[in-house]
mmCIF file of C-alpha atoms in Angstrom:
data_model
loop_
_atom_site.group_PDB
_atom_site.id
_atom_site.type_symbol
_atom_site.label_atom_id
_atom_site.label_comp_id
_atom_site.label_asym_id
_atom_site.label_seq_id
_atom_site.Cartn_x
_atom_site.Cartn_y
_atom_site.Cartn_z
ATOM 1 C CA UNK A 228 -40.894 -33.153 1.814
ATOM 2 C CA UNK A 229 -41.932 -32.440 -1.886
ATOM 3 C CA UNK A 230 -40.849 -35.180 -4.770
ATOM 4 C CA UNK A 231 -40.940 -32.398 -7.620
ATOM 5 C CA UNK A 232 -43.927 -33.902 -9.451
ATOM 6 C CA UNK A 233 -46.954 -31.872 -10.289
ATOM 7 C CA UNK A 234 -50.032 -33.576 -8.950
ATOM 8 C CA UNK A 235 -52.665 -33.929 -11.469
ATOM 9 C CA UNK A 236 -55.681 -32.424 -10.063
ATOM 10 C CA UNK A 237 -59.649 -33.582 -10.165
ATOM 11 C CA UNK A 238 -62.434 -30.883 -11.493
ATOM 12 C CA UNK A 239 -63.660 -29.527 -8.811
ATOM 13 C CA UNK A 240 -59.822 -29.367 -6.734
ATOM 14 C CA UNK A 241 -58.804 -27.344 -10.234
ATOM 15 C CA UNK A 242 -62.112 -25.302 -9.830
ATOM 16 C CA UNK A 243 -61.520 -24.401 -5.853
ATOM 17 C CA UNK A 244 -57.854 -24.087 -6.788
ATOM 18 C CA UNK A 245 -58.719 -21.512 -9.451
ATOM 19 C CA UNK A 246 -61.261 -19.592 -6.964
ATOM 20 C CA UNK A 247 -58.437 -19.337 -4.454
ATOM 21 C CA UNK A 248 -55.983 -17.861 -6.996
ATOM 22 C CA UNK A 249 -58.300 -15.361 -8.353
ATOM 23 C CA UNK A 250 -59.774 -14.589 -4.904
ATOM 24 C CA UNK A 251 -56.016 -13.713 -3.476
ATOM 25 C CA UNK A 252 -55.507 -11.710 -6.438
ATOM 26 C CA UNK A 253 -58.671 -9.774 -6.179
ATOM 27 C CA UNK A 254 -57.973 -8.926 -2.512
ATOM 28 C CA UNK A 255 -54.801 -6.951 -3.440
ATOM 29 C CA UNK A 256 -56.240 -5.188 -6.268
ATOM 30 C CA UNK A 257 -58.946 -4.318 -8.122
ATOM 31 C CA UNK A 258 -60.500 -7.241 -10.257
ATOM 32 C CA UNK A 259 -60.825 -4.881 -13.156
ATOM 33 C CA UNK A 260 -56.828 -4.714 -13.033
ATOM 34 C CA UNK A 261 -56.668 -8.780 -12.915
ATOM 35 C CA UNK A 262 -56.221 -10.703 -15.991
ATOM 36 C CA UNK A 263 -56.988 -14.286 -17.110
ATOM 37 C CA UNK A 264 -53.325 -14.431 -17.530
ATOM 38 C CA UNK A 265 -52.506 -13.577 -14.119
ATOM 39 C CA UNK A 266 -54.869 -16.177 -12.911
ATOM 40 C CA UNK A 267 -53.554 -18.356 -15.017
ATOM 41 C CA UNK A 268 -49.551 -17.893 -14.378
ATOM 42 C CA UNK A 269 -50.388 -17.970 -10.317
ATOM 43 C CA UNK A 270 -51.937 -21.182 -10.431
ATOM 44 C CA UNK A 271 -49.500 -22.496 -12.838
ATOM 45 C CA UNK A 272 -51.273 -23.384 -15.791
ATOM 46 C CA UNK A 273 -52.255 -22.412 -19.214
ATOM 47 C CA UNK A 274 -54.621 -19.506 -20.018
ATOM 48 C CA UNK A 275 -56.347 -22.214 -22.094
ATOM 49 C CA UNK A 276 -57.197 -24.681 -19.348
ATOM 50 C CA UNK A 277 -58.530 -21.407 -16.903
ATOM 51 C CA UNK A 278 -61.030 -21.027 -19.834
ATOM 52 C CA UNK A 279 -61.862 -24.960 -19.779
ATOM 53 C CA UNK A 280 -63.322 -24.855 -15.839
ATOM 54 C CA UNK A 281 -64.699 -21.277 -16.365
ATOM 55 C CA UNK A 282 -66.104 -19.714 -19.022
ATOM 56 C CA UNK A 283 -64.878 -16.458 -18.449
ATOM 57 C CA UNK A 284 -63.233 -13.997 -16.175
ATOM 58 C CA UNK A 285 -66.784 -12.940 -14.926
ATOM 59 C CA UNK A 286 -67.532 -16.426 -13.970
ATOM 60 C CA UNK A 287 -64.713 -17.058 -12.178
ATOM 61 C CA UNK A 288 -64.844 -13.357 -10.189
ATOM 62 C CA UNK A 289 -68.834 -14.368 -9.355
ATOM 63 C CA UNK A 290 -67.380 -17.717 -8.114
ATOM 64 C CA UNK A 291 -64.850 -15.782 -5.918
ATOM 65 C CA UNK A 292 -67.254 -13.609 -4.648
ATOM 66 C CA UNK A 293 -69.612 -16.467 -3.396
ATOM 67 C CA UNK A 294 -66.440 -17.554 -1.476
ATOM 68 C CA UNK A 295 -65.543 -14.158 0.094
ATOM 69 C CA UNK A 296 -69.480 -13.476 0.951
ATOM 70 C CA UNK A 297 -69.845 -16.678 2.611
ATOM 71 C CA UNK A 298 -66.638 -15.592 4.374
ATOM 72 C CA UNK A 299 -67.679 -12.432 5.609
ATOM 73 C CA UNK A 300 -71.272 -13.770 6.320
ATOM 74 C CA UNK A 301 -69.396 -16.122 8.795
ATOM 75 C CA UNK A 302 -67.869 -13.515 10.401
ATOM 76 C CA UNK A 303 -71.066 -12.218 12.347
ATOM 77 C CA UNK A 304 -71.512 -15.658 13.748
ATOM 78 C CA UNK A 305 -70.707 -15.340 17.463
ATOM 79 C CA UNK A 306 -71.740 -17.280 20.316
ATOM 80 C CA UNK A 307 -74.500 -16.035 22.453
ATOM 81 C CA UNK A 308 -72.210 -15.478 25.812
ATOM 82 C CA UNK A 309 -71.863 -12.437 27.971
ATOM 83 C CA UNK A 310 -73.480 -8.679 26.908
ATOM 84 C CA UNK A 311 -74.628 -7.846 23.449
ATOM 85 C CA UNK A 312 -72.086 -4.749 23.566
ATOM 86 C CA UNK A 313 -69.215 -7.201 23.904
ATOM 87 C CA UNK A 314 -70.383 -9.728 21.553
ATOM 88 C CA UNK A 315 -70.982 -6.563 18.491
ATOM 89 C CA UNK A 316 -67.576 -5.390 19.457
ATOM 90 C CA UNK A 317 -66.156 -8.812 18.333
ATOM 91 C CA UNK A 318 -68.437 -9.253 15.415
ATOM 92 C CA UNK A 319 -66.461 -5.649 14.332
ATOM 93 C CA UNK A 320 -63.174 -7.105 14.679
ATOM 94 C CA UNK A 321 -63.970 -10.031 12.390
ATOM 95 C CA UNK A 322 -65.602 -7.976 9.942
ATOM 96 C CA UNK A 323 -62.737 -5.101 9.958
ATOM 97 C CA UNK A 324 -60.338 -8.540 9.972
ATOM 98 C CA UNK A 325 -61.791 -9.813 6.567
ATOM 99 C CA UNK A 326 -62.156 -5.918 5.285
ATOM 100 C CA UNK A 327 -58.281 -5.101 6.354
ATOM 101 C CA UNK A 328 -57.327 -8.935 4.239
ATOM 102 C CA UNK A 329 -59.639 -8.286 1.446
ATOM 103 C CA UNK A 330 -59.594 -4.484 0.881
ATOM 104 C CA UNK A 331 -60.066 -4.281 -2.978
ATOM 105 C CA UNK A 332 -61.783 -7.953 -2.737
ATOM 106 C CA UNK A 333 -64.382 -6.020 -0.640
ATOM 107 C CA UNK A 334 -64.486 -3.217 -1.909
ATOM 108 C CA UNK A 335 -65.397 -4.827 -5.101
ATOM 109 C CA UNK A 336 -68.174 -7.616 -3.163
ATOM 110 C CA UNK A 337 -70.003 -4.085 -1.701
ATOM 111 C CA UNK A 338 -70.045 -2.058 -5.244
ATOM 112 C CA UNK A 339 -70.365 -5.066 -7.801
ATOM 113 C CA UNK A 340 -67.167 -4.954 -9.234
ATOM 114 C CA UNK A 341 -66.849 -5.795 -12.944
ATOM 115 C CA UNK A 342 -70.494 -7.593 -12.412
ATOM 116 C CA UNK A 343 -72.013 -4.604 -11.063
ATOM 117 C CA UNK A 344 -75.586 -4.675 -11.523
ATOM 118 C CA UNK A 345 -75.675 -8.659 -11.956
ATOM 119 C CA UNK A 346 -78.119 -10.499 -10.331
ATOM 120 C CA UNK A 347 -75.660 -12.920 -9.310
ATOM 121 C CA UNK A 348 -73.397 -9.868 -7.625
ATOM 122 C CA UNK A 349 -76.495 -8.395 -5.926
ATOM 123 C CA UNK A 350 -77.952 -11.899 -4.510
ATOM 124 C CA UNK A 351 -74.346 -12.524 -3.151
ATOM 125 C CA UNK A 352 -74.346 -8.763 -1.281
ATOM 126 C CA UNK A 353 -77.839 -9.531 -0.305
ATOM 127 C CA UNK A 354 -77.010 -12.712 1.190
ATOM 128 C CA UNK A 355 -74.414 -11.034 3.342
ATOM 129 C CA UNK A 356 -76.444 -8.426 4.544
ATOM 130 C CA UNK A 357 -79.327 -10.878 5.741
ATOM 131 C CA UNK A 358 -76.990 -13.256 7.562
ATOM 132 C CA UNK A 359 -75.919 -10.087 9.743
ATOM 133 C CA UNK A 360 -79.316 -9.290 9.621
ATOM 134 C CA UNK A 361 -80.267 -12.612 11.352
ATOM 135 C CA UNK A 362 -77.712 -12.988 13.456
ATOM 136 C CA UNK A 363 -77.864 -9.500 15.068
ATOM 137 C CA UNK A 364 -81.933 -10.326 15.626
ATOM 138 C CA UNK A 365 -80.800 -13.376 17.260
ATOM 139 C CA UNK A 366 -78.346 -11.958 19.586
ATOM 140 C CA UNK A 367 -81.273 -9.677 20.519
ATOM 141 C CA UNK A 368 -83.663 -12.452 21.200
ATOM 142 C CA UNK A 369 -85.987 -11.030 18.544
ATOM 143 C CA UNK A 370 -87.563 -13.528 16.063
ATOM 144 C CA UNK A 371 -90.650 -11.354 14.900
ATOM 145 C CA UNK A 372 -88.985 -7.850 14.687
ATOM 146 C CA UNK A 373 -91.159 -4.424 14.692
ATOM 147 C CA UNK A 374 -90.769 -2.341 11.872
ATOM 148 C CA UNK A 375 -88.469 0.119 13.866
ATOM 149 C CA UNK A 376 -86.388 -2.645 15.277
ATOM 150 C CA UNK A 377 -85.588 -3.400 11.542
ATOM 151 C CA UNK A 378 -84.754 -0.471 10.304
ATOM 152 C CA UNK A 379 -82.179 -0.116 13.256
ATOM 153 C CA UNK A 380 -80.548 -3.278 12.138
ATOM 154 C CA UNK A 381 -80.428 -2.682 8.293
ATOM 155 C CA UNK A 382 -79.217 0.932 8.979
ATOM 156 C CA UNK A 383 -76.372 -0.177 10.990
ATOM 157 C CA UNK A 384 -75.483 -2.852 9.081
ATOM 158 C CA UNK A 385 -75.377 -0.600 6.137
ATOM 159 C CA UNK A 386 -73.257 2.186 7.939
ATOM 160 C CA UNK A 387 -71.209 -0.627 9.034
ATOM 161 C CA UNK A 388 -70.363 -1.390 5.152
ATOM 162 C CA UNK A 389 -70.112 2.301 4.310
ATOM 163 C CA UNK A 390 -67.551 2.771 6.713
ATOM 164 C CA UNK A 391 -65.394 -0.047 6.149
ATOM 165 C CA UNK A 392 -65.666 1.350 2.550
ATOM 166 C CA UNK A 393 -64.607 5.140 3.727
ATOM 167 C CA UNK A 394 -61.757 3.442 6.019
ATOM 168 C CA UNK A 395 -60.352 1.768 2.909
ATOM 169 C CA UNK A 396 -60.047 5.108 1.638
ATOM 170 C CA UNK A 397 -56.614 5.973 3.213
ATOM 171 C CA UNK A 398 -57.140 4.698 6.424
ATOM 172 C CA UNK A 399 -57.351 7.961 8.198
ATOM 173 C CA UNK A 400 -59.185 6.943 11.643
ATOM 174 C CA UNK A 401 -57.572 3.848 13.563
ATOM 175 C CA UNK A 402 -59.474 0.928 12.988
ATOM 176 C CA UNK A 403 -59.843 0.067 16.812
ATOM 177 C CA UNK A 404 -61.343 3.261 17.449
ATOM 178 C CA UNK A 405 -64.018 2.506 14.182
ATOM 179 C CA UNK A 406 -64.944 -1.381 16.005
ATOM 180 C CA UNK A 407 -65.657 0.821 18.728
ATOM 181 C CA UNK A 408 -67.470 3.661 17.457
ATOM 182 C CA UNK A 409 -70.058 1.117 15.046
ATOM 183 C CA UNK A 410 -71.127 -0.393 18.415
ATOM 184 C CA UNK A 411 -71.643 2.834 19.737
ATOM 185 C CA UNK A 412 -73.379 3.660 16.650
ATOM 186 C CA UNK A 413 -75.503 0.435 17.207
ATOM 187 C CA UNK A 414 -76.507 1.607 20.428
ATOM 188 C CA UNK A 415 -77.530 5.366 19.685
ATOM 189 C CA UNK A 416 -79.754 4.088 16.619
ATOM 190 C CA UNK A 417 -81.741 1.813 19.138
ATOM 191 C CA UNK A 418 -81.884 4.997 21.901
ATOM 192 C CA UNK A 419 -83.264 7.278 19.029
ATOM 193 C CA UNK A 420 -85.708 4.538 17.729
ATOM 194 C CA UNK A 421 -86.337 3.961 21.885
ATOM 195 C CA UNK A 422 -87.240 7.708 22.128
ATOM 196 C CA UNK A 423 -90.374 7.292 19.760
ATOM 197 C CA UNK A 424 -91.514 4.007 20.541
ATOM 198 C CA UNK A 425 -92.552 1.947 23.649
ATOM 199 C CA UNK A 426 -91.375 -1.514 22.292
ATOM 200 C CA UNK A 427 -88.072 -0.172 21.496
ATOM 201 C CA UNK A 428 -87.605 1.483 24.543
ATOM 202 C CA UNK A 429 -88.023 -1.608 26.186
ATOM 203 C CA UNK A 430 -85.769 -3.287 24.412
ATOM 204 C CA UNK A 431 -83.590 -0.858 24.999
ATOM 205 C CA UNK A 432 -83.784 -1.036 29.081
ATOM 206 C CA UNK A 433 -83.310 -4.968 28.736
ATOM 207 C CA UNK A 434 -79.807 -4.249 26.644
ATOM 208 C CA UNK A 435 -79.128 -1.690 29.370
ATOM 209 C CA UNK A 436 -79.678 -4.082 32.072
ATOM 210 C CA UNK A 437 -77.280 -6.659 31.125
ATOM 211 C CA UNK A 438 -74.316 -3.928 30.006
ATOM 212 C CA UNK A 439 -71.525 -4.312 32.902
ATOM 213 C CA UNK A 440 -70.286 -0.755 34.298
ATOM 214 C CA UNK A 441 -67.154 -0.667 31.621
ATOM 215 C CA UNK A 442 -69.114 -2.201 28.476
ATOM 216 C CA UNK A 443 -68.812 -0.715 24.848
ATOM 217 C CA UNK A 444 -72.661 0.932 25.896
ATOM 218 C CA UNK A 445 -71.687 1.841 29.256
ATOM 219 C CA UNK A 446 -69.065 3.688 28.244
ATOM 220 C CA UNK A 447 -71.177 5.671 25.603
ATOM 221 C CA UNK A 448 -73.559 6.465 28.083
ATOM 222 C CA UNK A 449 -70.711 8.219 30.287
ATOM 223 C CA UNK A 450 -69.489 10.165 27.876
ATOM 224 C CA UNK A 451 -72.480 11.402 26.716
ATOM 225 C CA UNK A 452 -73.757 12.481 30.147
ATOM 226 C CA UNK A 453 -70.089 14.222 30.423
ATOM 227 C CA UNK A 454 -70.650 16.307 26.771
ATOM 228 C CA UNK A 455 -74.125 17.477 28.551
ATOM 229 C CA UNK A 456 -72.785 18.432 31.600
#
């Protein structure tokens, strides 16, 4: 039960509350459309008190982006169990969970929002991409990736970003279909690279050997063979 008595928050508690409130508002509307007055009202404090904890909207926005980027990076963490295709599909589902829950906030994170071009925002976006890159390499069992593999993984991460941003603009394709399509895209990018490079071909064969007949990679291979015949 609540007693109706408002508890005074400590400095860090209040900062975290404001970040949470701002992130929630930014998740529903573009950060450009959210005012400090709205954030203060949602937090139950005065506008001057917001400025006591954050010099301005930009610093609060960057703090909210930091929390969002940490959350998004964590979506790529997946136990190393089972075939790669199934693992990537679980990652894509969590990734789209985030995109679905934080539509405007995700767009702002990827596009920079009010802080577009700032070193802080660029560093946050790069940290998410790097975290995803490291996770994918770990699932492939590679610590020192050759140039073609780095190109495949980083290209796929960029594709996932752009696919999510396009999907948010109208959501015209069912989300579940896009999740599977992105896993297929990873296999396709790897296959194209494998056709050019023996090292990538060996990696593709290893992945294929571990893939069950009903896995997403095997499903793609079957559909492509059907198209060819």
